Short mmCIF file of C-alpha atoms and ligand atoms in Angstrom, two decimals:
data_model
loop_
_atom_site.label_atom_id
_atom_site.label_comp_id
_atom_site.label_asym_id
_atom_site.label_seq_id
_atom_site.Cartn_x
_atom_site.Cartn_y
_atom_site.Cartn_z
CA MET A 1 -6.53 5.75 20.35
CA SER A 2 -9.01 3.84 22.43
CA ASP A 3 -11.40 3.21 19.40
CA VAL A 4 -8.63 1.85 17.23
CA ILE A 5 -7.23 -1.61 17.27
CA TYR A 6 -3.68 -1.01 16.47
CA LEU A 7 -2.22 -4.34 14.73
CA ASP A 8 0.52 -2.73 12.64
CA ASN A 9 3.42 -2.64 15.01
CA ALA A 10 5.76 -3.76 12.28
CA ALA A 11 5.09 -0.45 10.49
CA THR A 12 5.80 1.64 13.64
CA THR A 13 5.20 1.67 17.42
CA LYS A 14 3.89 3.96 19.99
CA VAL A 15 6.50 5.89 21.96
CA ALA A 16 6.69 4.42 25.52
CA PRO A 17 5.75 6.98 28.20
CA GLU A 18 9.16 6.32 29.93
CA VAL A 19 10.89 7.08 26.63
CA TYR A 20 9.03 10.33 26.22
CA GLU A 21 9.82 11.37 29.83
CA ALA A 22 13.45 10.62 29.29
CA MET A 23 13.57 12.73 26.05
CA LYS A 24 11.76 15.81 27.30
CA PRO A 25 14.65 17.47 29.27
CA TYR A 26 16.72 17.34 26.11
CA PHE A 27 14.21 19.40 24.19
CA GLU A 28 13.85 21.76 27.06
CA GLU A 29 16.51 22.85 29.50
CA LEU A 30 19.13 20.50 28.22
CA PHE A 31 19.14 21.62 24.70
CA GLY A 32 22.94 22.07 24.21
CA ASN A 33 24.95 20.72 21.18
CA ALA A 34 26.58 17.62 22.34
CA ALA A 35 29.75 18.51 20.50
CA SER A 36 30.29 22.02 22.13
CA ILE A 37 32.99 22.56 24.75
CA TYR A 38 31.38 24.29 27.67
CA ARG A 39 29.92 22.32 30.71
CA PHE A 40 26.32 23.01 29.81
CA ALA A 41 26.62 20.92 26.56
CA GLY A 42 28.50 18.30 28.66
CA ASN A 43 25.03 17.13 29.84
CA SER A 44 24.03 16.33 26.34
CA ARG A 45 27.36 14.72 25.54
CA LYS A 46 26.91 12.48 28.64
CA ALA A 47 23.44 11.55 27.71
CA VAL A 48 24.62 10.52 24.26
CA GLU A 49 27.45 8.48 25.56
CA ALA A 50 25.27 6.74 28.15
CA ALA A 51 22.83 5.75 25.44
CA ARG A 52 25.75 4.47 23.26
CA GLU A 53 26.84 2.34 26.27
CA THR A 54 23.25 1.05 26.75
CA VAL A 55 23.10 -0.11 23.12
CA ALA A 56 26.56 -1.50 22.96
CA ASP A 57 25.95 -3.55 26.06
CA PHE A 58 22.65 -4.80 24.59
CA LEU A 59 24.45 -6.13 21.49
CA GLY A 60 27.59 -7.35 23.23
CA ALA A 61 29.64 -4.65 21.37
CA LYS A 62 31.95 -1.88 22.43
CA PRO A 63 30.51 1.58 22.75
CA ASN A 64 33.08 2.83 19.99
CA GLU A 65 31.43 0.36 17.65
CA ILE A 66 27.94 2.09 17.83
CA TYR A 67 27.12 4.95 15.49
CA PHE A 68 23.81 6.96 15.78
CA THR A 69 22.01 7.55 12.42
CA GLY A 70 18.77 8.95 11.09
CA GLY A 71 16.92 5.56 11.25
CA GLY A 72 16.92 2.08 9.79
CA SER A 73 16.91 3.22 6.13
CA GLU A 74 20.00 5.29 6.51
CA SER A 75 21.81 2.59 8.33
CA ASP A 76 21.02 0.18 5.63
CA ASN A 77 22.13 2.55 2.97
CA TRP A 78 25.39 3.30 4.76
CA ALA A 79 26.19 -0.41 5.37
CA LEU A 80 25.86 -1.28 1.68
CA LYS A 81 27.28 1.86 0.08
CA GLY A 82 29.86 2.44 2.67
CA VAL A 83 31.32 -1.07 2.37
CA ALA A 84 30.93 -1.15 -1.41
CA TYR A 85 32.82 2.04 -1.93
CA ALA A 86 35.57 1.24 0.59
CA LEU A 87 36.17 -2.34 -0.90
CA LYS A 88 35.49 -1.54 -4.69
CA ASP A 89 39.14 -2.34 -5.48
CA LYS A 90 38.98 -5.68 -3.79
CA GLY A 91 35.66 -6.78 -5.51
CA LYS A 92 32.16 -5.68 -6.63
CA HIS A 93 30.09 -8.54 -5.71
CA ILE A 94 27.33 -8.39 -2.99
CA ILE A 95 25.12 -11.18 -1.85
CA THR A 96 21.65 -10.33 -0.34
CA THR A 97 18.15 -12.03 -0.48
CA LYS A 98 14.94 -11.53 -2.48
CA ILE A 99 12.96 -10.66 0.76
CA GLU A 100 14.92 -7.75 2.13
CA HIS A 101 13.34 -4.43 2.94
CA HIS A 102 13.45 -1.90 0.20
CA ALA A 103 15.99 0.14 2.06
CA ILE A 104 18.34 -2.76 1.15
CA LEU A 105 16.82 -3.82 -2.28
CA HIS A 106 16.80 -0.24 -3.78
CA THR A 107 20.26 0.53 -2.37
CA CYS A 108 21.35 -2.70 -4.27
CA GLU A 109 19.68 -1.47 -7.48
CA PHE A 110 21.39 1.69 -7.08
CA LEU A 111 24.84 0.03 -6.68
CA SER A 112 24.29 -2.37 -9.48
CA LYS A 113 23.90 0.77 -11.70
CA GLN A 114 27.39 1.73 -10.62
CA GLY A 115 28.92 -1.62 -11.60
CA PHE A 116 28.37 -3.63 -8.58
CA ASP A 117 27.12 -7.19 -9.14
CA ILE A 118 24.29 -8.26 -6.87
CA THR A 119 23.20 -11.92 -6.14
CA TYR A 120 19.60 -12.02 -4.64
CA LEU A 121 19.39 -15.40 -2.77
CA ASP A 122 16.03 -17.43 -2.98
CA VAL A 123 14.12 -18.35 0.07
CA ASP A 124 12.06 -21.61 0.64
CA GLU A 125 8.35 -21.55 1.13
CA ASN A 126 8.71 -20.41 4.82
CA GLY A 127 11.02 -17.53 3.82
CA VAL A 128 14.16 -19.02 4.96
CA ILE A 129 17.51 -18.82 2.99
CA ASP A 130 19.55 -21.87 2.07
CA ILE A 131 22.97 -21.92 3.63
CA GLU A 132 24.32 -24.13 0.90
CA ALA A 133 23.00 -21.74 -1.83
CA LEU A 134 24.65 -18.91 0.19
CA LYS A 135 28.01 -20.84 0.02
CA ALA A 136 27.56 -21.56 -3.64
CA ALA A 137 26.98 -17.85 -4.38
CA ILE A 138 30.25 -16.73 -2.87
CA ARG A 139 33.02 -15.60 -5.39
CA PRO A 140 36.59 -14.36 -5.05
CA ASP A 141 35.19 -10.77 -5.47
CA THR A 142 32.32 -11.12 -2.92
CA ILE A 143 32.85 -8.06 -0.48
CA LEU A 144 29.62 -8.16 1.48
CA ILE A 145 26.75 -10.60 2.56
CA SER A 146 23.68 -8.71 3.76
CA VAL A 147 20.72 -10.83 5.11
CA MET A 148 17.97 -9.47 7.36
CA PHE A 149 17.59 -10.80 10.96
CA ALA A 150 13.81 -11.23 10.71
CA ASN A 151 11.49 -10.40 7.89
CA ASN A 152 9.21 -7.39 8.51
CA GLU A 153 6.28 -8.88 6.33
CA ILE A 154 6.16 -12.59 7.22
CA GLY A 155 8.06 -12.61 10.47
CA THR A 156 10.45 -15.28 9.57
CA VAL A 157 13.92 -15.26 11.53
CA GLU A 158 16.77 -16.18 9.39
CA PRO A 159 19.67 -18.55 10.46
CA ILE A 160 21.94 -15.57 11.31
CA LYS A 161 24.58 -17.66 13.15
CA ALA A 162 25.09 -20.03 10.39
CA ILE A 163 25.38 -16.94 7.94
CA GLY A 164 27.89 -15.33 10.07
CA GLU A 165 29.98 -18.35 10.16
CA VAL A 166 30.03 -18.75 6.55
CA ALA A 167 31.01 -15.04 6.14
CA LYS A 168 33.76 -15.35 8.52
CA GLU A 169 35.15 -18.56 6.99
CA ASN A 170 35.34 -16.83 3.75
CA GLY A 171 36.66 -13.57 5.04
CA ILE A 172 33.59 -11.51 3.84
CA TYR A 173 31.80 -8.81 5.80
CA PHE A 174 28.42 -9.76 7.14
CA HIS A 175 25.67 -7.01 7.53
CA THR A 176 22.23 -7.68 8.97
CA ASP A 177 19.10 -5.54 8.87
CA ALA A 178 18.07 -6.23 12.39
CA VAL A 179 15.35 -3.39 12.40
CA GLN A 180 12.57 -5.96 13.32
CA ALA A 181 14.63 -8.28 15.52
CA TYR A 182 16.43 -5.59 17.66
CA GLY A 183 14.78 -5.37 21.10
CA HIS A 184 12.65 -8.47 20.46
CA LEU A 185 15.35 -11.25 20.17
CA PRO A 186 18.56 -11.63 21.96
CA ILE A 187 21.44 -10.43 19.74
CA ASP A 188 25.08 -11.02 20.54
CA VAL A 189 27.41 -9.59 17.61
CA ASN A 190 30.23 -11.71 18.43
CA GLU A 191 28.51 -15.03 19.08
CA LEU A 192 26.66 -14.32 15.75
CA LYS A 193 29.76 -13.09 13.96
CA ILE A 194 28.03 -9.98 12.69
CA ASP A 195 30.19 -7.26 11.36
CA LEU A 196 27.51 -4.52 10.59
CA LEU A 197 24.02 -4.32 12.07
CA SER A 198 21.17 -1.87 11.43
CA ALA A 199 18.36 -0.95 13.99
CA SER A 200 15.74 1.63 14.27
CA GLY A 201 14.09 3.47 17.17
CA HIS A 202 10.39 3.61 16.19
CA LYS A 203 10.14 -0.01 15.79
CA ILE A 204 10.86 -0.64 19.49
CA ASN A 205 8.63 2.00 21.19
CA GLY A 206 11.34 4.70 20.67
CA PRO A 207 11.03 7.87 18.45
CA LYS A 208 11.07 8.08 14.66
CA GLY A 209 13.92 9.40 12.70
CA ILE A 210 16.74 7.80 15.00
CA GLY A 211 18.61 4.58 14.30
CA ILE A 212 21.93 2.83 14.96
CA MET A 213 24.61 1.06 13.07
CA TYR A 214 26.97 -1.35 14.83
CA ILE A 215 30.25 -1.47 12.84
CA ARG A 216 32.70 -3.82 14.30
CA ASN A 217 36.13 -2.29 14.87
CA GLY A 218 38.51 -2.67 11.96
CA VAL A 219 35.78 -2.96 9.31
CA LYS A 220 36.62 -0.73 6.28
CA ILE A 221 33.67 1.48 5.41
CA ASP A 222 33.25 5.05 3.84
CA PRO A 223 31.41 7.77 5.65
CA PHE A 224 27.99 8.27 4.42
CA ILE A 225 27.01 11.68 5.56
CA HIS A 226 29.89 14.09 5.12
CA GLY A 227 30.34 17.13 7.33
CA GLY A 228 31.43 17.71 10.98
CA ALA A 229 33.43 15.41 12.98
CA GLN A 230 30.60 13.80 14.84
CA GLU A 231 30.47 10.01 15.32
CA ARG A 232 34.16 9.60 14.94
CA SER A 233 34.06 11.50 11.60
CA ARG A 234 32.01 8.67 10.04
CA ARG A 235 28.53 10.18 10.31
CA ALA A 236 28.29 13.95 10.34
CA GLY A 237 25.55 16.07 11.71
CA THR A 238 24.56 17.58 15.07
CA HIS A 239 23.68 14.82 17.38
CA ASN A 240 19.87 14.23 17.70
CA THR A 241 20.21 14.14 21.45
CA PRO A 242 16.59 13.67 22.42
CA GLY A 243 16.29 10.93 19.77
CA ILE A 244 19.42 9.33 20.90
CA VAL A 245 18.29 9.33 24.58
CA GLY A 246 15.10 8.00 23.48
CA PHE A 247 16.80 5.30 21.56
CA GLY A 248 18.71 4.29 24.63
CA LYS A 249 15.72 4.26 26.98
CA ALA A 250 13.72 2.14 24.41
CA THR A 251 16.66 -0.34 24.40
CA GLU A 252 16.65 -0.48 28.06
CA LEU A 253 12.93 -1.15 28.33
CA ALA A 254 13.03 -3.64 25.51
CA LYS A 255 15.90 -5.51 27.20
CA GLU A 256 14.06 -5.69 30.54
CA LYS A 257 10.91 -6.95 29.22
CA MET A 258 12.16 -9.03 26.29
CA GLU A 259 11.33 -12.49 27.82
CA SER A 260 7.81 -11.55 29.26
CA ARG A 261 6.91 -9.61 26.09
CA ARG A 262 8.10 -12.73 23.90
CA LYS A 263 6.01 -15.11 26.00
CA TYR A 264 2.85 -12.90 26.05
CA GLU A 265 2.90 -11.95 22.38
CA THR A 266 3.64 -15.53 21.21
CA GLY A 267 0.67 -16.77 23.09
CA LEU A 268 -1.64 -14.18 21.60
CA ARG A 269 -0.13 -14.59 18.15
CA ASP A 270 -0.74 -18.22 18.24
CA TYR A 271 -4.31 -17.85 19.42
CA LEU A 272 -4.88 -15.45 16.53
CA ILE A 273 -3.35 -17.89 14.00
CA GLU A 274 -5.31 -20.77 15.24
CA ARG A 275 -8.55 -18.91 15.19
CA VAL A 276 -8.04 -17.54 11.77
CA LEU A 277 -6.88 -20.80 10.26
CA SER A 278 -9.66 -22.86 11.66
CA GLU A 279 -12.51 -20.44 11.32
CA VAL A 280 -11.68 -18.87 7.93
CA PRO A 281 -11.75 -21.44 5.10
CA TYR A 282 -9.23 -21.30 2.09
CA THR A 283 -6.64 -19.40 4.24
CA LYS A 284 -2.91 -19.93 4.65
CA LEU A 285 -0.28 -18.70 7.18
CA ASN A 286 2.65 -17.08 5.55
CA GLY A 287 6.08 -17.28 7.17
CA HIS A 288 7.62 -19.96 9.35
CA ARG A 289 5.38 -21.47 11.70
CA THR A 290 7.74 -21.29 14.83
CA ASP A 291 10.91 -19.55 13.63
CA ARG A 292 8.96 -16.28 13.40
CA LEU A 293 8.84 -12.80 15.28
CA SER A 294 6.64 -13.24 18.29
CA ASN A 295 4.32 -10.38 17.21
CA ASN A 296 3.71 -11.37 13.53
CA ALA A 297 0.97 -13.12 11.84
CA ASN A 298 0.59 -12.94 8.06
CA PHE A 299 -2.28 -14.57 6.21
CA SER A 300 -3.34 -15.08 2.57
CA PHE A 301 -7.16 -15.41 1.94
CA GLN A 302 -7.95 -16.92 -1.48
CA PHE A 303 -10.35 -14.87 -3.77
CA ILE A 304 -9.73 -11.74 -1.74
CA GLU A 305 -8.11 -8.35 -2.79
CA GLY A 306 -5.98 -7.19 0.26
CA GLU A 307 -6.69 -3.64 -0.41
CA SER A 308 -10.46 -3.97 0.00
CA LEU A 309 -9.77 -6.23 3.13
CA LEU A 310 -7.77 -3.37 4.64
CA ILE A 311 -10.26 -0.72 3.79
CA MET A 312 -13.15 -2.70 5.19
CA LEU A 313 -11.09 -3.51 8.46
CA ASP A 314 -10.22 0.14 8.70
CA GLN A 315 -13.93 0.98 8.77
CA LYS A 316 -14.15 -1.22 11.81
CA GLY A 317 -11.23 0.60 13.47
CA ILE A 318 -8.61 -2.11 12.75
CA CYS A 319 -5.28 -1.14 11.43
CA GLY A 320 -3.31 -3.80 9.54
CA SER A 321 -1.19 -4.02 6.37
CA SER A 322 -1.67 -5.89 3.22
CA GLY A 323 0.14 -7.64 0.31
CA SER A 324 -1.73 -5.83 -2.35
CA ALA A 325 0.36 -4.55 -5.13
CA CYS A 326 -1.34 -1.22 -4.84
CA THR A 327 -0.06 -0.26 -1.43
CA SER A 328 2.29 2.56 -1.75
CA GLY A 329 6.03 2.62 -2.18
CA SER A 330 8.32 1.32 0.41
CA LEU A 331 5.62 -0.62 2.17
CA ASP A 332 4.90 -2.92 -0.58
CA PRO A 333 5.43 -6.42 0.55
CA TYR A 334 4.63 -8.07 -2.66
CA HIS A 335 8.22 -9.22 -3.51
CA VAL A 336 8.23 -11.13 -0.33
CA LEU A 337 5.14 -12.87 -0.94
CA LEU A 338 6.19 -13.91 -4.41
CA ALA A 339 9.60 -14.91 -3.11
CA ILE A 340 7.95 -17.49 -0.85
CA GLY A 341 6.20 -19.07 -3.83
CA LEU A 342 2.71 -17.39 -3.61
CA PRO A 343 0.85 -17.08 -6.97
CA HIS A 344 0.03 -13.55 -7.81
CA GLU A 345 -3.68 -13.85 -7.05
CA ILE A 346 -2.99 -15.29 -3.63
CA ALA A 347 -0.27 -12.69 -2.76
CA HIS A 348 -2.86 -10.01 -3.57
CA GLY A 349 -5.10 -11.37 -0.74
CA SER A 350 -2.70 -11.05 2.15
CA LEU A 351 -3.09 -9.59 5.55
CA ARG A 352 -0.23 -8.80 8.09
CA LEU A 353 -1.31 -8.35 11.75
CA THR A 354 1.52 -7.33 13.96
CA LEU A 355 0.88 -7.20 17.78
CA SER A 356 2.36 -5.38 20.70
CA ASP A 357 2.71 -6.29 24.31
CA GLU A 358 -0.33 -4.04 24.89
CA THR A 359 -2.59 -5.93 22.53
CA THR A 360 -5.44 -7.62 24.40
CA LYS A 361 -7.15 -10.95 23.81
CA ASP A 362 -10.44 -8.97 23.44
CA GLU A 363 -8.83 -6.99 20.53
CA ILE A 364 -7.80 -10.20 18.95
CA ASP A 365 -11.30 -11.67 19.38
CA THR A 366 -12.81 -8.51 17.82
CA THR A 367 -10.39 -8.70 14.96
CA VAL A 368 -10.92 -12.35 14.09
CA GLU A 369 -14.76 -11.61 14.03
CA ALA A 370 -14.25 -8.69 11.73
CA VAL A 371 -11.76 -10.71 9.43
CA LYS A 372 -14.41 -13.55 9.33
CA PHE A 373 -17.21 -11.12 8.40
CA VAL A 374 -15.09 -9.11 5.75
CA VAL A 375 -13.62 -12.11 4.01
CA GLU A 376 -17.05 -13.60 3.75
CA ARG A 377 -18.43 -10.35 2.51
CA LEU A 378 -15.72 -9.91 -0.06
CA ARG A 379 -15.98 -13.51 -1.29
CA SER A 380 -19.76 -13.10 -1.64
CA MET A 381 -19.01 -10.44 -4.24
CA SER A 382 -16.21 -12.40 -6.08
CA PRO A 383 -17.07 -13.99 -9.29
CA LEU A 384 -13.92 -16.27 -8.96
CA TYR A 385 -15.15 -17.49 -5.62
CA GLU A 386 -18.57 -18.18 -7.02
CA ASP A 387 -16.95 -20.12 -9.94
CA PHE A 388 -14.86 -22.10 -7.39
CA ILE A 389 -17.81 -23.02 -5.30
CA LYS A 390 -19.93 -24.10 -8.27
CA ALA A 391 -17.03 -26.26 -9.54
CA LYS A 392 -16.65 -27.66 -6.08
CA LYS A 393 -20.30 -28.56 -5.64
CA ALA A 394 -20.31 -30.20 -9.14
CA GLU A 395 -17.21 -32.18 -8.01
CA ASP A 396 -19.12 -33.33 -4.73
CA ARG A 397 -22.12 -34.42 -6.60
C1 PLP B 401 11.15 -0.34 9.07
C2 PLP B 401 12.24 -0.99 8.58
C3 PLP B 401 13.30 -0.41 7.96
C4 PLP B 401 13.34 1.11 7.80
O1 PLP B 401 13.56 1.70 9.02
P1 PLP B 401 13.27 3.26 9.15
O2 PLP B 401 13.85 3.69 10.60
O3 PLP B 401 11.82 3.54 9.19
O4 PLP B 401 13.88 4.05 8.13
C5 PLP B 401 14.36 -1.06 7.47
N1 PLP B 401 14.32 -2.50 7.50
C6 PLP B 401 13.22 -3.16 8.02
C7 PLP B 401 13.28 -4.67 8.13
C8 PLP B 401 12.18 -2.51 8.66
O5 PLP B 401 11.22 -3.15 9.24
#
């Protein structure tokens, strides 16, 4: 790892050593099935319930409102399909946004093929939804509003409290994909009037393949995974005890260091943004300047192909992510960049760098130098850039 500068923490994070240590016994001596009767399994059950309490406490929820799932994508699928199926006789209209993760957008496409009607709200140039547009989109048959807490590509944080209030006033359930926000921002489901919330372990220094869904007591939702009676008969499947314990520990750590982490990351993020914007010409910051995740920086470089940028940065040991249309499947951020109004050719030249609390200033300096070098190099090979410079010189003359 030492020769790699890892700036892709929005894609996944390293499991914290404390998390790994907390999980280990549940792979080894304490392997019992949390649903079994004998005392030996009681250890697993207690660990699952302790983790549930930690998560509930973190969200200002009750333990029986927390469900363990197989990750953020499963929680998103469950929230949308579960509510849609449970309320289909009441209405078939769902409101979401154009900048959601594909776990939401592709689920919406699936539901629309089954006769549900989806409204995709626009966002402004910073990636923020308009509350008046949300109000205007509400219909008598609207059953669910799903708006992400913070965007995974451009880092913008949405006005969750205002959305929750609109949903509540209209008697509509409010789901938020909080995968990027959970553990990074304070979240109180009652204050924010959230009815359903998704989060994932591997985005907060926990293990992969474990997530949670908060479901407010009284919310009507169909089960998603059918089978045993686990998770109050709403999410079948033998408990992933090590994963659940890891999720609980990761939550505990995130809560402990939320403030110090936010301060540290924000300082480093702003330093990175300042340097790139001032030292690389024809560059733009994507996402809201201040209402953004503390670890997210997203740039567009004119006359550059993001894919080439990533490959050349990779050769220098730097891991980032890009807005190229070529990036595979679910990681494709292109729709987000178009939704904030970037023209195609500029959206193609984007670079997302997401920090962690272990990122150093040295790493940021090395990265800025590398970005400067690579961008210059790629532009020197671009006929578009050549034309642009020629035209500019002619203008100046
Ligand atoms: C990563 C991510 C997901 C998917 O979570 P997984 O646990 O990887 O399935 C969903 N939404 C957002 C905003 C994400 O960043």
